XYZ file of C-alpha atoms in Angstrom:
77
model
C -58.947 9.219 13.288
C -56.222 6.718 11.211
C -54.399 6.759 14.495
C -56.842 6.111 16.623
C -58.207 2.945 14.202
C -54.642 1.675 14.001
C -54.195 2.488 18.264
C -57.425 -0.257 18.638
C -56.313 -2.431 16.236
C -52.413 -2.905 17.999
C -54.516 -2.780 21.340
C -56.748 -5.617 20.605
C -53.915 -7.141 19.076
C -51.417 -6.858 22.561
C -55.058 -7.968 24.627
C -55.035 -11.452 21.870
C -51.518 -11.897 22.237
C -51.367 -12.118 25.594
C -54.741 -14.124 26.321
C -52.968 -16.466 24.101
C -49.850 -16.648 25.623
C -51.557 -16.861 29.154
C -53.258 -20.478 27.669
C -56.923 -18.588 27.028
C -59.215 -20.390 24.456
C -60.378 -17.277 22.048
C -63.127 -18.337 20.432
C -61.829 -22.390 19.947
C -58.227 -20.846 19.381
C -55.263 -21.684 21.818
C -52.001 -21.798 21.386
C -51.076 -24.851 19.771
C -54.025 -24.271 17.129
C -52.095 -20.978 16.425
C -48.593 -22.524 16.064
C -49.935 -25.139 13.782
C -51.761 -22.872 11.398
C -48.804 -20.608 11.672
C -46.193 -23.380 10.497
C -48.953 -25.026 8.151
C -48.353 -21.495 6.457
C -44.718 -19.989 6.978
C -43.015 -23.637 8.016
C -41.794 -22.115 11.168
C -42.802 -19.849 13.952
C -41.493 -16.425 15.510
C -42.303 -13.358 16.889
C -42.535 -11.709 13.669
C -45.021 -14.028 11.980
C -46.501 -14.483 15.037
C -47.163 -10.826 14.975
C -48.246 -10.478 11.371
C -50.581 -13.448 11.659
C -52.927 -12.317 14.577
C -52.365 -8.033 12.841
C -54.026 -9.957 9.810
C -56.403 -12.012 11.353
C -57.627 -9.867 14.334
C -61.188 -10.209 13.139
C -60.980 -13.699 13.703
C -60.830 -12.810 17.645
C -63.854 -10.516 16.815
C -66.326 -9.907 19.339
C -68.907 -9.527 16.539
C -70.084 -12.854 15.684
C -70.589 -12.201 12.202
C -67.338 -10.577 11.243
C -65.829 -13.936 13.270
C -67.888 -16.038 11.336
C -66.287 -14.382 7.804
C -62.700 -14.529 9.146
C -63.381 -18.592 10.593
C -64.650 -19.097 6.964
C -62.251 -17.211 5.257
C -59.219 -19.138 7.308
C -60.755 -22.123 7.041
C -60.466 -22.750 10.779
């Protein structure tokens, strides 16, 4: 079941990712708002924190609107 939980989380993940990367809005998210909040945070950008950021924040691309309402609040996007 862990594996499974951790299989949809990397899945959703790779599907964010690359709507992202293919200049999708998610949510009022593109690219650029990504890369800024990224180097607002780290002061640079690259695949790794790239990675982390969206892992950590995948319930900010929630398809439940009140788990995306949490995260929006929470990141204070």
């Amino acid at each position: 079941m862990i594996i499974n939980k951790k299989h949809k989380k990397l899945e959703k993940a790779l599907e964010t990712t690359c709507e992202l990367m293919s200049g999708s809005i998610i949510y009022g998210i593109d690219t650029d708002t990504l890369w800024n909040k990224i180097m607002e945070i780290d002061g640079y950008v690259s695949p790794w924190n790239l990675k982390e950021f969206i892992l950590n924040n995948l319930d900010r691309f929630s398809d439940d609107e009140k788990e995306r309402n949490k995260a929006i609040k929470r990141l204070g996007w």
